[in-house]
XYZ file of N, CA and C in Angstrom:
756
model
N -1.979 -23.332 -13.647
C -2.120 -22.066 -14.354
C -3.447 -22.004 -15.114
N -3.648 -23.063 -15.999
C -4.808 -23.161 -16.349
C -6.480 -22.908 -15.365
N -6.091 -23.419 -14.534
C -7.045 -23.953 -13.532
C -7.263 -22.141 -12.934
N -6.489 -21.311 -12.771
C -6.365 -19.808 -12.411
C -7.184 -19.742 -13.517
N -6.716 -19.291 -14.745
C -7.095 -18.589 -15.400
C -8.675 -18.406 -15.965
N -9.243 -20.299 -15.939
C -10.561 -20.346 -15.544
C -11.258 -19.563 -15.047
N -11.149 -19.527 -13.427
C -11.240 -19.268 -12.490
C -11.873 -17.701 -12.193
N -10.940 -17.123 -13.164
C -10.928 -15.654 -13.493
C -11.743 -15.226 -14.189
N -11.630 -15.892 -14.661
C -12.820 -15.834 -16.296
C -13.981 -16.081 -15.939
N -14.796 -17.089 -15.105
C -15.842 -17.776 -14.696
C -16.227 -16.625 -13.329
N -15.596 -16.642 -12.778
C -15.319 -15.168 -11.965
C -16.614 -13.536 -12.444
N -15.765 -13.218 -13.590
C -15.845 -12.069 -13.957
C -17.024 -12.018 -15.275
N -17.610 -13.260 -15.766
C -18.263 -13.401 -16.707
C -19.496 -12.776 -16.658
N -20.730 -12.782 -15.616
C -21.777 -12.242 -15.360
C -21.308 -10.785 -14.895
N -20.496 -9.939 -14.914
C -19.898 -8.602 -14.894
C -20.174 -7.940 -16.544
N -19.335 -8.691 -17.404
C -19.325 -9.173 -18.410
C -20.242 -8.859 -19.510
N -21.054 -9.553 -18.737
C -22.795 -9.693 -19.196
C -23.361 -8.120 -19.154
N -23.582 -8.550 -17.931
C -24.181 -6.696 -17.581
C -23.769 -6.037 -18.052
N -22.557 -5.388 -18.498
C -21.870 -4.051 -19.182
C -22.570 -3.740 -20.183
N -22.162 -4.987 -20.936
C -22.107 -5.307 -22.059
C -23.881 -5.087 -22.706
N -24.762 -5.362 -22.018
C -26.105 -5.185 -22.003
C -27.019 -3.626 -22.153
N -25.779 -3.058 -21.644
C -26.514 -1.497 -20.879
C -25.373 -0.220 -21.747
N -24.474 -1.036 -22.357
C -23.765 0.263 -22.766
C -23.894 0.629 -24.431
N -24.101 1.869 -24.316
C -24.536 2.715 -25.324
C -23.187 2.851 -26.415
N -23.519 3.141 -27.583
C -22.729 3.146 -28.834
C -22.293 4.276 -28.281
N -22.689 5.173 -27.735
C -22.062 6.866 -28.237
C -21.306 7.414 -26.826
N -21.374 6.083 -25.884
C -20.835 6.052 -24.279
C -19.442 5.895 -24.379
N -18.724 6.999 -24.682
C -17.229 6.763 -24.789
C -16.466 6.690 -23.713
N -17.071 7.426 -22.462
C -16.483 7.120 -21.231
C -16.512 5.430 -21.335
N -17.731 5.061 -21.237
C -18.250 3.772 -20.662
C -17.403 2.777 -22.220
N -17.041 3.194 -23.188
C -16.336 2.392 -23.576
C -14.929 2.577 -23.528
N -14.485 3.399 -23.054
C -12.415 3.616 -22.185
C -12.451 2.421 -21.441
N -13.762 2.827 -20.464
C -13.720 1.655 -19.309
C -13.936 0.145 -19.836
N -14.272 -0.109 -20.658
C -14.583 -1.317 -21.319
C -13.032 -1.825 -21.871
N -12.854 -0.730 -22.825
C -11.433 -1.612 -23.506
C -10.354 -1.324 -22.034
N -10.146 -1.083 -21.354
C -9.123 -0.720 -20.446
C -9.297 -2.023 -19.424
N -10.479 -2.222 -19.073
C -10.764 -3.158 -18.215
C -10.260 -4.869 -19.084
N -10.380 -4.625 -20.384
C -10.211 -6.129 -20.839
C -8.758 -5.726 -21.437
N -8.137 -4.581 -21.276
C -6.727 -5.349 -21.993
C -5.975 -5.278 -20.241
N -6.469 -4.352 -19.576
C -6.046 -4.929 -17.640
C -6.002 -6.603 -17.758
N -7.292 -6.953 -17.878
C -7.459 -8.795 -17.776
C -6.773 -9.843 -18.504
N -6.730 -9.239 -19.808
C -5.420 -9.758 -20.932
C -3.734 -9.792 -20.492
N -3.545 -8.206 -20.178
C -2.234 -8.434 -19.292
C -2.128 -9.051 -18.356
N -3.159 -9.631 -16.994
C -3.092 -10.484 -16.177
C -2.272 -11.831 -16.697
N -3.305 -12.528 -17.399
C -2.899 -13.794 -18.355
C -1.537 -13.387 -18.762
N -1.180 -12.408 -19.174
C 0.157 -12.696 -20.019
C 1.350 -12.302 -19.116
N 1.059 -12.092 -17.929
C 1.774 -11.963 -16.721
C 1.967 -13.004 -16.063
N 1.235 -13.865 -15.802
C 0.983 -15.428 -15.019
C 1.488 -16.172 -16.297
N 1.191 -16.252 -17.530
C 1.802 -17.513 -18.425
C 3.541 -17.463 -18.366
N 3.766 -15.694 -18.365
C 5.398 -15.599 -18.221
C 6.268 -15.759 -17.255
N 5.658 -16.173 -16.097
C 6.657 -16.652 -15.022
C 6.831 -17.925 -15.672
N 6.011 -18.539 -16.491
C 7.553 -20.227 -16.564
C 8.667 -19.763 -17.057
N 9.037 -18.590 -17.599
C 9.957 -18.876 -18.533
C 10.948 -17.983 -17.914
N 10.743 -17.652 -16.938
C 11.969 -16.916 -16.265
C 12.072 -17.418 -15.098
N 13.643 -17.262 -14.514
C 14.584 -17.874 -13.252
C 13.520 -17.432 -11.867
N 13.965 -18.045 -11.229
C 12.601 -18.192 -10.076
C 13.252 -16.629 -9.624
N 14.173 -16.029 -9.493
C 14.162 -14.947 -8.842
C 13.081 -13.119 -9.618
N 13.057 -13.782 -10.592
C 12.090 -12.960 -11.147
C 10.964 -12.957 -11.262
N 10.298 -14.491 -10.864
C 8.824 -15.150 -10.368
C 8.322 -13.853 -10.316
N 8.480 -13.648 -9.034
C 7.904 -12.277 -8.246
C 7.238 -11.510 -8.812
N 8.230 -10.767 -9.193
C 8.143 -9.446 -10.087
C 7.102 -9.493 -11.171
N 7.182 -10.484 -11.794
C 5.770 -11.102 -13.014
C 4.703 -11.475 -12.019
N 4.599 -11.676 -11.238
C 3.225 -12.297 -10.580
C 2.917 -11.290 -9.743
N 3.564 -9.689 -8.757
C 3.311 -8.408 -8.453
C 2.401 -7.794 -9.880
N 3.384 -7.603 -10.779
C 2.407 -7.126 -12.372
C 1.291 -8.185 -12.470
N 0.871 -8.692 -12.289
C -0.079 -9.439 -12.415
C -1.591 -9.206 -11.702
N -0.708 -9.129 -10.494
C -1.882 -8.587 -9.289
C -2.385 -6.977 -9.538
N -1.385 -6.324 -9.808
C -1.684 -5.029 -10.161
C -2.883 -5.139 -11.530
N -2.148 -5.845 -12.262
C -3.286 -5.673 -13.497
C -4.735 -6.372 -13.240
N -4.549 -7.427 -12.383
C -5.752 -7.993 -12.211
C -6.885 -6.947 -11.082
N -6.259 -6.779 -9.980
C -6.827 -5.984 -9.075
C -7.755 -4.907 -9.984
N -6.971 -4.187 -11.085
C -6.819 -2.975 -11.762
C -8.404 -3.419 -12.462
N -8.283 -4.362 -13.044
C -9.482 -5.197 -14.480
C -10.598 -5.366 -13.097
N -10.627 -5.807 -12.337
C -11.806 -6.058 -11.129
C -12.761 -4.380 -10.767
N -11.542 -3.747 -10.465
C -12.329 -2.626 -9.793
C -12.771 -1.583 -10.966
N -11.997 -1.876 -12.511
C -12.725 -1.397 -13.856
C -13.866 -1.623 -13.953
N -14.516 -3.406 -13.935
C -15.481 -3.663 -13.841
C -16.705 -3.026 -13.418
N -16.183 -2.895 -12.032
C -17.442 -2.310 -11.029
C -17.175 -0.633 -11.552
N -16.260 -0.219 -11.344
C -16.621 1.237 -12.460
C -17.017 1.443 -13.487
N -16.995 0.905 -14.245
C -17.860 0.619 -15.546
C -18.981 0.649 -15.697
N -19.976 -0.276 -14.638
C -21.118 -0.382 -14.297
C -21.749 0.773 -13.387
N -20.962 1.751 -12.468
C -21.164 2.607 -12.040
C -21.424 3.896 -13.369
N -20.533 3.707 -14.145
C -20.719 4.872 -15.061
C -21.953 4.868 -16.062
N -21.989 3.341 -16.176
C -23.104 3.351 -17.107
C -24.332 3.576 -16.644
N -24.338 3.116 -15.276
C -25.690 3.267 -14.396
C -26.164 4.554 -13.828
N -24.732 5.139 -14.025
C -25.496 6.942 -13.357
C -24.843 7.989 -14.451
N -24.037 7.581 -15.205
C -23.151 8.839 -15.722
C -22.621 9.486 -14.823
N -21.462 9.328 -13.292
C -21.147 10.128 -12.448
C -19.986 9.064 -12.345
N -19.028 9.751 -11.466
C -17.368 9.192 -11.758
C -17.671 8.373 -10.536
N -16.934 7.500 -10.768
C -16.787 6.528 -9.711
C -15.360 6.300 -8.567
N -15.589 7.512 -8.165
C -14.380 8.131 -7.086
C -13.348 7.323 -6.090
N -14.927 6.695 -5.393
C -14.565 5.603 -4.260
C -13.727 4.767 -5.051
N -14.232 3.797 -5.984
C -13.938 2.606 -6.474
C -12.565 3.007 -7.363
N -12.135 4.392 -7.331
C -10.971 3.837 -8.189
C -10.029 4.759 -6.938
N -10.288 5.356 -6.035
C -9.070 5.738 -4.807
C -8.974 4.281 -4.388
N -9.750 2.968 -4.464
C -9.189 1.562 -4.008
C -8.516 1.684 -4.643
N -9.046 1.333 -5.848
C -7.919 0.240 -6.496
C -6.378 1.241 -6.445
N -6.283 2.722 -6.325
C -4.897 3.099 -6.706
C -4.316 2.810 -5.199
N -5.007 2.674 -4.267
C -4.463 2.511 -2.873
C -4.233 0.725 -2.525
N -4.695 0.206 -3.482
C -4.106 -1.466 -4.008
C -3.038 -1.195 -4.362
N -2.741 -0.352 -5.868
C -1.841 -1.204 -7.477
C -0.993 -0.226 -7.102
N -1.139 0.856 -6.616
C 0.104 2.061 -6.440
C 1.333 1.266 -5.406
N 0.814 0.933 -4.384
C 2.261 0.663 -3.254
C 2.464 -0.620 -3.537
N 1.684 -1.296 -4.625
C 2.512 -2.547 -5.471
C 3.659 -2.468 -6.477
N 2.961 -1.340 -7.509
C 3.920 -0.510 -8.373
C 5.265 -0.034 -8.018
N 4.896 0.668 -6.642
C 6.312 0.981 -5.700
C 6.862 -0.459 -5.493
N 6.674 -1.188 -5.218
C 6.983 -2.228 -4.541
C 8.555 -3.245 -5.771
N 7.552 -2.690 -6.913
C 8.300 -3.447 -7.855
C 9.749 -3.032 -7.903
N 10.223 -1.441 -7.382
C 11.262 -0.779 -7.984
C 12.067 -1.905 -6.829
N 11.672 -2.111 -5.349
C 12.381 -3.092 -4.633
C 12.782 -4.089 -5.375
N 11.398 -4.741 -5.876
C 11.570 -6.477 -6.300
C 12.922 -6.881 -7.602
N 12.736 -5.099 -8.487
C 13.792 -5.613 -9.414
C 15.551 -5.096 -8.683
N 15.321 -4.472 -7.381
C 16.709 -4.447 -6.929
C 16.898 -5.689 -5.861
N 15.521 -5.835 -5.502
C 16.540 -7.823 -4.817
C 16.812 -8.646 -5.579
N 16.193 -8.369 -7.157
C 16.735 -9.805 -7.979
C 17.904 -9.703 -8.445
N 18.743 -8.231 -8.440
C 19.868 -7.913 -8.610
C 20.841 -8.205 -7.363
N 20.194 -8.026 -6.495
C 20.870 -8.571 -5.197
C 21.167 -7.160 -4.347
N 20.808 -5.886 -4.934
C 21.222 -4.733 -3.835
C 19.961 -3.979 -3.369
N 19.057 -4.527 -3.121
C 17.531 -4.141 -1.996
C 17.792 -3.888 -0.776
N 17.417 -3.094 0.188
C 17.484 -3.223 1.321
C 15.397 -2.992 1.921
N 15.731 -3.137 3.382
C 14.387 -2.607 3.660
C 13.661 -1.210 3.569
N 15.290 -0.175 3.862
C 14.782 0.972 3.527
C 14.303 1.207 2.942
N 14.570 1.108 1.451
C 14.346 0.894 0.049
C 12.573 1.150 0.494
N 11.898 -0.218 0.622
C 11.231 -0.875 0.948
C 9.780 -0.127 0.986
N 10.440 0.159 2.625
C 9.675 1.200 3.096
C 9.149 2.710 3.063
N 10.351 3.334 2.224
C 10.556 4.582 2.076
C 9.329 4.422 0.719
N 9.381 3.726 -0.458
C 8.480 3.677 -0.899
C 7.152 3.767 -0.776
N 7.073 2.326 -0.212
C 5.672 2.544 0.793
C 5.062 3.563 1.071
N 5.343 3.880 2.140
C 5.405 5.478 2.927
C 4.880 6.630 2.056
N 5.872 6.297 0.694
C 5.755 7.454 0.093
C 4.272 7.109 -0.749
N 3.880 6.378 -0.886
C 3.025 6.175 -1.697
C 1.723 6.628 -1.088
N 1.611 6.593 0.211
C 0.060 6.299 1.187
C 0.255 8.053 1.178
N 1.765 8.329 1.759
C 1.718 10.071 1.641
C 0.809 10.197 0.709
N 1.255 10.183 -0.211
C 0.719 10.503 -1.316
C -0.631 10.439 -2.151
N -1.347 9.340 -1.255
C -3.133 8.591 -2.199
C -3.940 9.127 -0.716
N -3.688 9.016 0.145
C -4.339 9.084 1.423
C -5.015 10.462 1.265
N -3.718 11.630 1.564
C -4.875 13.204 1.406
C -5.534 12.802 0.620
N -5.107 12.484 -0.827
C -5.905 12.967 -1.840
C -7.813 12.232 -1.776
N -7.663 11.068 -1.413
C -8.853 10.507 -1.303
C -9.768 11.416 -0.303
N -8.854 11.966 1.002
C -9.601 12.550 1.771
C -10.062 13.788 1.397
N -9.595 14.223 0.403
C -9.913 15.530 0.007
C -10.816 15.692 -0.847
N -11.214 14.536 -1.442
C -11.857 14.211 -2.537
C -13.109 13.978 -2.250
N -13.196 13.605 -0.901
C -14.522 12.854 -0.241
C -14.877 13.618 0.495
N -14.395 14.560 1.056
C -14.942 15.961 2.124
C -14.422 15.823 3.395
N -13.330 15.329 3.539
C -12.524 15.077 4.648
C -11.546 16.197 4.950
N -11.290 16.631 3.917
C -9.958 17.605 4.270
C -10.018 18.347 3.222
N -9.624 19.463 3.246
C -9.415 20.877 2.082
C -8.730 20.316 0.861
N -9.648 20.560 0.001
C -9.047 20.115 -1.308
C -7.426 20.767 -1.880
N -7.185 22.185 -1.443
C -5.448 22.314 -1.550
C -5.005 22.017 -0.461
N -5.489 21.799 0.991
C -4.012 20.619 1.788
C -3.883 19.342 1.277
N -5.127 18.875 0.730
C -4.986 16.443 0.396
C -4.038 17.070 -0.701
N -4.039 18.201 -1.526
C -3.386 18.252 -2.888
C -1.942 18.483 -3.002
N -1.681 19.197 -1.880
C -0.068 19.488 -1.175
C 0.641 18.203 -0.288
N -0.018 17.836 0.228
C 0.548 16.565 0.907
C 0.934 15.316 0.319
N -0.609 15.610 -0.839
C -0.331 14.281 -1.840
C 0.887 14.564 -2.579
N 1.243 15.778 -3.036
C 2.253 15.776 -3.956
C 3.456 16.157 -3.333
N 3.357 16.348 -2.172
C 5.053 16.220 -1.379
C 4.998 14.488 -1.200
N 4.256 13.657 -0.810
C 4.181 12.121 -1.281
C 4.987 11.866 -2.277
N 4.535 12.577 -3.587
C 4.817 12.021 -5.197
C 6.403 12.720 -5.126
N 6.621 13.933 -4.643
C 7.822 14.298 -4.809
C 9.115 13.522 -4.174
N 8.675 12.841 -2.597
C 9.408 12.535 -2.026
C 9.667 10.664 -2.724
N 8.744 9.904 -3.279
C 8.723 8.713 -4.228
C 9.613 9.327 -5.224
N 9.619 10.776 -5.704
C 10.778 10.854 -6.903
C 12.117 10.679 -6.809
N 12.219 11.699 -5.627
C 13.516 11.396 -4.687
C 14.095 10.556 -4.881
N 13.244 9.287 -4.353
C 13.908 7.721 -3.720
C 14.475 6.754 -5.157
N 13.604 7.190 -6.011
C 14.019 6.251 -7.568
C 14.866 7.120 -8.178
N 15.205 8.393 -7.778
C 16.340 9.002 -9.061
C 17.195 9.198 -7.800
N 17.438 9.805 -7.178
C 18.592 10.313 -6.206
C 19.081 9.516 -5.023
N 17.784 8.885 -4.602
C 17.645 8.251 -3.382
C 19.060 6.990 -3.460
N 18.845 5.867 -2.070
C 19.394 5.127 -2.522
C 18.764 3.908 -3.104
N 17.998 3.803 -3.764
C 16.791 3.139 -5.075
C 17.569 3.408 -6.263
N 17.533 4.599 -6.261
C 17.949 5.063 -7.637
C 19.531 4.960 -8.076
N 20.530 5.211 -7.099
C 21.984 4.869 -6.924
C 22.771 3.253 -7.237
N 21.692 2.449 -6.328
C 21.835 0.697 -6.553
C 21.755 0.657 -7.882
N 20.560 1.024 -8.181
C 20.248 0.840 -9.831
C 21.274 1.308 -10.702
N 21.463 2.146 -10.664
C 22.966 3.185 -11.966
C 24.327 2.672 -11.277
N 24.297 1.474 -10.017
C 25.302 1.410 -9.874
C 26.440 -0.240 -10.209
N 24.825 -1.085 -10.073
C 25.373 -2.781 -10.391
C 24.332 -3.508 -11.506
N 23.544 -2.553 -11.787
C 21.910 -3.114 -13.026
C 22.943 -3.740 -13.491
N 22.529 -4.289 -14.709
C 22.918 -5.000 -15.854
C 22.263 -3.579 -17.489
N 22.452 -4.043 -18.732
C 21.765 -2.869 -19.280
C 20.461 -2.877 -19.161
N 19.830 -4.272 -19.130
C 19.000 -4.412 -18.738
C 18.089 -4.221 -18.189
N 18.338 -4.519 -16.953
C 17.511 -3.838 -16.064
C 17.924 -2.326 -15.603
N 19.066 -1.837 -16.055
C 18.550 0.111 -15.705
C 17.789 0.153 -17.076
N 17.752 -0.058 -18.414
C 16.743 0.102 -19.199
C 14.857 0.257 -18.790
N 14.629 -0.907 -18.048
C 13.918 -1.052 -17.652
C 13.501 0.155 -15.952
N 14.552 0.396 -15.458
C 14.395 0.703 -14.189
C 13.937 2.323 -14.748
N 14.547 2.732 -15.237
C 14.834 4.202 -16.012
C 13.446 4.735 -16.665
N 13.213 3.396 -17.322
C 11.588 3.651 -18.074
C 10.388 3.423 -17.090
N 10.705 2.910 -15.805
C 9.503 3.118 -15.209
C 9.645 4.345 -14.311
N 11.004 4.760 -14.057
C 11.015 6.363 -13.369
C 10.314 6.761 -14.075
N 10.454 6.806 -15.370
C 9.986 8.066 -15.745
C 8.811 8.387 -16.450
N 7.503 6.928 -16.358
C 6.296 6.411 -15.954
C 6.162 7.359 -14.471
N 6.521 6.900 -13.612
C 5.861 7.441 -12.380
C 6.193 8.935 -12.892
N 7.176 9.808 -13.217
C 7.580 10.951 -13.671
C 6.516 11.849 -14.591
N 6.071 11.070 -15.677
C 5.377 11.659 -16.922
C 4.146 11.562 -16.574
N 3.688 9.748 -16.345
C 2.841 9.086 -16.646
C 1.628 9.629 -15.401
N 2.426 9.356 -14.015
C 1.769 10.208 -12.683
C 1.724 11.823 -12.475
N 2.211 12.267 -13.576
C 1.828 13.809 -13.634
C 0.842 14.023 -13.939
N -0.462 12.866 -15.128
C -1.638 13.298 -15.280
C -2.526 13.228 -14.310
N -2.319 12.789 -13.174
C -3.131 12.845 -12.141
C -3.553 13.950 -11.339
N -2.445 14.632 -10.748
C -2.395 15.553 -10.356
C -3.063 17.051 -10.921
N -2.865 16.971 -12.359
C -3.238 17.797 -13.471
C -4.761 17.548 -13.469
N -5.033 16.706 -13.442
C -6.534 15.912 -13.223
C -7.652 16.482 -12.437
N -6.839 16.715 -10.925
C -7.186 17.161 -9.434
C -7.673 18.330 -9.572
N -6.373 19.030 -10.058
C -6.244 20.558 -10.211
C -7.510 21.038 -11.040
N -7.413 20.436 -12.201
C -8.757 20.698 -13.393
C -9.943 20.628 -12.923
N -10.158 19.182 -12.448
C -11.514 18.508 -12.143
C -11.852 19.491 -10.771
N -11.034 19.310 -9.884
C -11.234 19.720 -8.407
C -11.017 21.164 -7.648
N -10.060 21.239 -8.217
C -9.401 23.138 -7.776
C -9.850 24.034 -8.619
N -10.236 23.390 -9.686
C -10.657 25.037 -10.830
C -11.860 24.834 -11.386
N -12.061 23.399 -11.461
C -13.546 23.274 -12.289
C -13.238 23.455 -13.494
N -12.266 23.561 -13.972
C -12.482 23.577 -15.306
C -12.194 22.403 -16.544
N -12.402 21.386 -15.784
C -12.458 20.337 -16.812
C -13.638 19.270 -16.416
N -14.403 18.723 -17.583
C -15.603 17.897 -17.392
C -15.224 16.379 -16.559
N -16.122 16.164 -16.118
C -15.620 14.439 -15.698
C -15.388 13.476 -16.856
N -16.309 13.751 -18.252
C -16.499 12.761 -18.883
C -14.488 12.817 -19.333
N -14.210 13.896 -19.820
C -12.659 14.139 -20.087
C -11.953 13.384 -19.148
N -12.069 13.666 -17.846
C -11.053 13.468 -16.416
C -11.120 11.619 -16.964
N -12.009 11.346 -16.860
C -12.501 9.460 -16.523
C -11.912 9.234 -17.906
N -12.020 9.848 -19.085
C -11.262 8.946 -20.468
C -9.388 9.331 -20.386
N -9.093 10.801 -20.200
C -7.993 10.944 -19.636
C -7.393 9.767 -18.275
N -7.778 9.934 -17.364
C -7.288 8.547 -16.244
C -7.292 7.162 -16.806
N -8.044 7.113 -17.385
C -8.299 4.961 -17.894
C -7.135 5.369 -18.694
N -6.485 6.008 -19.863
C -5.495 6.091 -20.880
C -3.919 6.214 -19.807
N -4.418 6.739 -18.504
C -3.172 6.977 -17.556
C -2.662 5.331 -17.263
N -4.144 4.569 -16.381
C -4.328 3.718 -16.375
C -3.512 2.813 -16.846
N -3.931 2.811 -18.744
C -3.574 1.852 -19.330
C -1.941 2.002 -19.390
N -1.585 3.370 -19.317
C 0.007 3.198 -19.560
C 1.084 2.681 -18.365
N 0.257 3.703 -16.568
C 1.427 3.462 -15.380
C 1.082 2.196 -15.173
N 0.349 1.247 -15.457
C 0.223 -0.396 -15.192
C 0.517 -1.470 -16.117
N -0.259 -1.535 -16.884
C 0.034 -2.202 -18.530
C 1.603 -2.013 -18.919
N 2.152 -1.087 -19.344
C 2.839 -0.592 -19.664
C 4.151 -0.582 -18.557
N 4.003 -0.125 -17.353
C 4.954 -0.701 -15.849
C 5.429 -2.127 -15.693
N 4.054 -2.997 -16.095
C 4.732 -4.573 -15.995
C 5.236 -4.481 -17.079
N 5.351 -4.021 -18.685
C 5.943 -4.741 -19.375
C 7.154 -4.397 -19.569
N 7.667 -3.484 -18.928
C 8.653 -2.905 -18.892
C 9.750 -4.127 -17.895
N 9.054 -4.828 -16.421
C 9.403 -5.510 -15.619
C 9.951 -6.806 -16.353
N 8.763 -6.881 -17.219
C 8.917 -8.307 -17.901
C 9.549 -8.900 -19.021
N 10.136 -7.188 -19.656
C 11.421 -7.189 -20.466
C 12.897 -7.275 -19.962
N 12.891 -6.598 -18.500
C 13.723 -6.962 -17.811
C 14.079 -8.180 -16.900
N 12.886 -9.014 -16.306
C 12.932 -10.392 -16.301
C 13.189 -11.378 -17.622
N 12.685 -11.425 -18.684
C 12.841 -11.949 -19.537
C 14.074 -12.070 -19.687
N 14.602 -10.784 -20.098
C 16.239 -10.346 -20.804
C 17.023 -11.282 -19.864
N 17.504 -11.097 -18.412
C 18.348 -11.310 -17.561
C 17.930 -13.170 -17.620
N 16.688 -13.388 -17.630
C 16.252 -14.790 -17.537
C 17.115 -15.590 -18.757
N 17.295 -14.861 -19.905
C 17.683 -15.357 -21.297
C 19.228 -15.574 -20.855
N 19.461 -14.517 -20.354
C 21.193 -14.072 -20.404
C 21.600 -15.435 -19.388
N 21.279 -15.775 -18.418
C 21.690 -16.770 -17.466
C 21.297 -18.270 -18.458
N 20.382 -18.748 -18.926
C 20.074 -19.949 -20.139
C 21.521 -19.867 -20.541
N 21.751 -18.979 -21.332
C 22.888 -18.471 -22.275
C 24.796 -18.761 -21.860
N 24.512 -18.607 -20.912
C 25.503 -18.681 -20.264
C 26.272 -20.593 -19.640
């Protein structure tokens, strides 16, 4: 663990450097991206130290949040440096990373119903699916591939049909039907993350893209604050529910 965390650090240090060199006191974009990118890298660490302390079936689930946050702190980086270097949004580099941390995010609502024991593949996949629905137009629409209201309709029959699957679906049924309090506590609060938290995106699109009427510098400090909550905030939700169930079995 140690030997990772190095690793990471030694990694990302001359990134680090550079930002840190070129960014302006009064660069508030360029400092969202700064604190967002180092509490991303902070939650990494505190994602990887907390798998010792929970039952190997929850491993997972802490080390998925992990990747998400780390992936998340990497491609901050290089946006960061994009913003400071041109003042212009850095489009490409963050349709990656959500086409990384998003169908991981999905991924998790699986990981905490196999540690309960009622996952299937559907589950699985239907997520999935729903997720690429959903990031794919939008990138293409974004980049001059496709009409900015079809990527915007497709993307959000995507997001609608991911709502589906965690409240009504059978995702959402397993969960309200064998959780522990526990984990529907947890399951409930990240619905409604993807619910609240993924509504600023869309709102985002519409502003930035369909009407023009909102600045980038707004859009880019608005998203990093989205950022910090559907990820940061998604694992720790996971890791209250690993924890809890991890305690309850000790206990027993």
């Amino acid at each position: 663990m140690k030997t990772i965390l190095t690793l990471m650090f030694l990694f990302l240090l001359p990134t680090f450097a550079h930002a840190a060199a070129n960014l302006a006191s009064d660069d508030f974009v360029g400092i969202s991206f700064w604190l967002i990118s180092m509490a991303l890298m902070a939650s990494t660490v505190f994602f990887l130290w907390e798998t010792q302390g929970v039952t190997a079936k929850w491993k997972t689930s802490l080390v998925v949040s992990a990747l998400v946050t780390f992936i998340a702190a990497v491609h901050y980086f290089y946006m960061r440096d994009v913003w400071v270097a041109t003042q212009s949004t850095p489009t490409v580099y963050r349709y990656i990373d959500w086409l990384l941390t998003v169908p991981l995010l999905m991924i998790e609502f699986f990981l905490i119903l196999r540690a309960i024991g009622v996952s299937s593949a559907g589950i699985f996949w239907r997520l999935l699916i729903g997720t690429l629905v959903m990031l794919v137009p939008g990138y293409m629409a974004e980049a001059g591939y496709m009409g900015v209201t079809l990527g915007f309709v497709i993307g959000m029959a995507g997001w609608f049909y991911i709502l589906y699957e965690i409240f009504l679906g059978e995702a959402g049924k397993a969960a309200e039907a064998t959780a522990s309090e526990a984990v529907k506590y947890a399951y409930k609060a990240m619905r409604w993350i993807v619910t609240v938290g993924w509504a600023i995106y869309p709102i985002g699109y519409v502003l930035g893209y369909m009407t023009g009427t909102a600045d980038q510098e707004t859009l880019n400090i608005v998203y990093n604050l989205a950022d910090l909550v559907n990820k940061i905030a998604f694992g720790l939700l996971i890791w209250y529910a690993a924890t809890s169930e991890s305690q309850a079995v000790t206990e027993k």
